[in-house]
Amino acid sequence: MAQSIKLADDIMKIVRHESEMQSRSVSGQVAHWVRIGRAIEKSGNFDYARITAALSGEIGTVELTGEEKDVWLDSFVEKMGQPGSDEEAWFARRRQLGLGVGLDTDGNFVREKTAGET
């Protein structure tokens, strides 16, 4: 019997893109990745606990296998793309002061627009 699951929008965007590239349905792409992930975990050449330890700085990435490094890098890039609470507070303070909250493609400060601004 088929079951429904909830996936985050960013994950679904990746799944949809890959399913189109591989000529699979969305559910077929997810099932394909599940089979691959399961096979990797059962292979003995891959240990997610070691990847987690490397992400938290408990072991160095030089101790990871090639496959583990690939997964570590994906996780690292994802985590670096998410702002921490200190960063959120810093940008909130800049918005409150009317200062720049980012850079445009030319390297110029971008200020948050107030109601009525275009």
Short mmCIF file of C-alpha atoms in Angstrom, two decimals:
data_model
loop_
_atom_site.label_atom_id
_atom_site.label_comp_id
_atom_site.label_asym_id
_atom_site.label_seq_id
_atom_site.Cartn_x
_atom_site.Cartn_y
_atom_site.Cartn_z
CA MET A 1 0.00 0.00 0.00
CA ALA A 2 1.35 3.44 -0.95
CA GLN A 3 2.04 5.92 1.85
CA SER A 4 2.33 9.70 1.79
CA ILE A 5 5.28 11.50 3.37
CA LYS A 6 6.07 15.18 3.85
CA LEU A 7 9.33 16.54 2.48
CA ALA A 8 10.67 20.07 2.81
CA ASP A 9 10.22 22.36 -0.20
CA ASP A 10 13.97 22.52 -0.87
CA ILE A 11 14.17 18.71 -0.97
CA MET A 12 11.16 18.52 -3.28
CA LYS A 13 12.78 21.02 -5.64
CA ILE A 14 15.83 18.76 -5.90
CA VAL A 15 13.68 15.64 -6.33
CA ARG A 16 11.60 17.25 -9.09
CA HIS A 17 14.70 18.47 -10.93
CA GLU A 18 16.42 15.09 -10.76
CA SER A 19 13.27 13.18 -11.68
CA GLU A 20 12.99 15.26 -14.86
CA MET A 21 16.67 14.79 -15.67
CA GLN A 22 16.45 11.01 -15.14
CA SER A 23 13.02 10.57 -16.79
CA ARG A 24 11.51 9.22 -13.57
CA SER A 25 8.37 10.12 -11.69
CA VAL A 26 8.85 12.04 -8.44
CA SER A 27 7.98 8.92 -6.42
CA GLY A 28 10.28 6.84 -8.64
CA GLN A 29 13.17 9.23 -7.96
CA VAL A 30 12.63 9.11 -4.20
CA ALA A 31 12.41 5.29 -4.30
CA HIS A 32 15.61 5.17 -6.37
CA TRP A 33 17.48 7.31 -3.83
CA VAL A 34 16.12 5.26 -0.93
CA ARG A 35 17.47 2.07 -2.54
CA ILE A 36 20.87 3.70 -3.15
CA GLY A 37 21.07 5.07 0.40
CA ARG A 38 20.12 1.72 1.88
CA ALA A 39 22.72 -0.09 -0.24
CA ILE A 40 25.42 2.38 0.78
CA GLU A 41 24.61 2.06 4.47
CA LYS A 42 24.65 -1.76 4.25
CA SER A 43 27.89 -1.85 2.24
CA GLY A 44 30.11 -1.36 5.27
CA ASN A 45 32.10 1.32 3.43
CA PHE A 46 29.92 4.09 4.78
CA ASP A 47 29.25 5.13 8.37
CA TYR A 48 26.86 8.04 8.91
CA ALA A 49 27.96 8.31 12.56
CA ARG A 50 31.47 9.18 11.33
CA ILE A 51 30.04 11.87 9.03
CA THR A 52 28.10 13.33 11.95
CA ALA A 53 31.27 13.28 14.05
CA ALA A 54 33.18 15.12 11.30
CA LEU A 55 30.41 17.72 11.00
CA SER A 56 30.60 18.38 14.74
CA GLY A 57 34.42 18.55 14.68
CA GLU A 58 34.97 15.38 16.71
CA ILE A 59 37.07 13.81 13.93
CA GLY A 60 38.83 15.28 10.93
CA THR A 61 37.50 14.88 7.43
CA VAL A 62 40.79 13.20 6.46
CA GLU A 63 39.54 10.19 8.44
CA LEU A 64 36.49 9.76 6.17
CA THR A 65 36.31 7.48 3.14
CA GLY A 66 35.69 9.03 -0.26
CA GLU A 67 31.99 8.16 -0.10
CA GLU A 68 31.70 9.60 3.41
CA LYS A 69 33.44 12.81 2.29
CA ASP A 70 30.88 13.26 -0.50
CA VAL A 71 28.00 13.04 1.99
CA TRP A 72 29.88 15.22 4.50
CA LEU A 73 30.39 17.92 1.86
CA ASP A 74 26.69 17.94 0.92
CA SER A 75 25.72 18.25 4.59
CA PHE A 76 28.37 20.91 5.23
CA VAL A 77 27.23 23.06 2.30
CA GLU A 78 23.60 22.75 3.43
CA LYS A 79 24.46 23.78 7.01
CA MET A 80 26.60 26.72 5.86
CA GLY A 81 23.67 28.01 3.81
CA GLN A 82 21.50 28.34 6.91
CA PRO A 83 22.03 31.42 9.10
CA GLY A 84 22.73 30.91 12.78
CA SER A 85 20.85 32.75 15.51
CA ASP A 86 23.73 35.24 15.89
CA GLU A 87 23.57 36.08 12.18
CA GLU A 88 19.80 36.48 12.28
CA ALA A 89 20.10 38.83 15.26
CA TRP A 90 22.87 40.81 13.52
CA PHE A 91 20.77 41.33 10.37
CA ALA A 92 17.66 42.14 12.44
CA ARG A 93 19.65 44.87 14.21
CA ARG A 94 20.90 46.26 10.87
CA ARG A 95 17.32 46.35 9.54
CA GLN A 96 16.22 48.14 12.70
CA LEU A 97 18.94 50.76 12.16
CA GLY A 98 18.10 51.13 8.45
CA LEU A 99 21.51 49.81 7.41
CA GLY A 100 22.35 47.44 4.55
CA VAL A 101 21.13 43.88 4.94
CA GLY A 102 23.01 42.28 2.04
CA LEU A 103 24.83 42.87 -1.23
CA ASP A 104 23.49 43.00 -4.77
CA THR A 105 25.29 41.41 -7.74
CA ASP A 106 27.44 44.54 -8.11
CA GLY A 107 28.57 44.44 -4.47
CA ASN A 108 26.41 47.37 -3.35
CA PHE A 109 24.57 47.31 -0.03
CA VAL A 110 20.91 46.39 -0.22
CA ARG A 111 18.59 47.98 2.29
CA GLU A 112 15.31 46.49 3.40
CA LYS A 113 12.40 48.22 1.73
CA THR A 114 9.80 49.79 3.95
CA ALA A 115 6.06 49.73 3.31
CA GLY A 116 5.23 51.87 0.28
CA GLU A 117 8.76 51.71 -1.21
CA THR A 118 9.34 50.18 -4.62
#
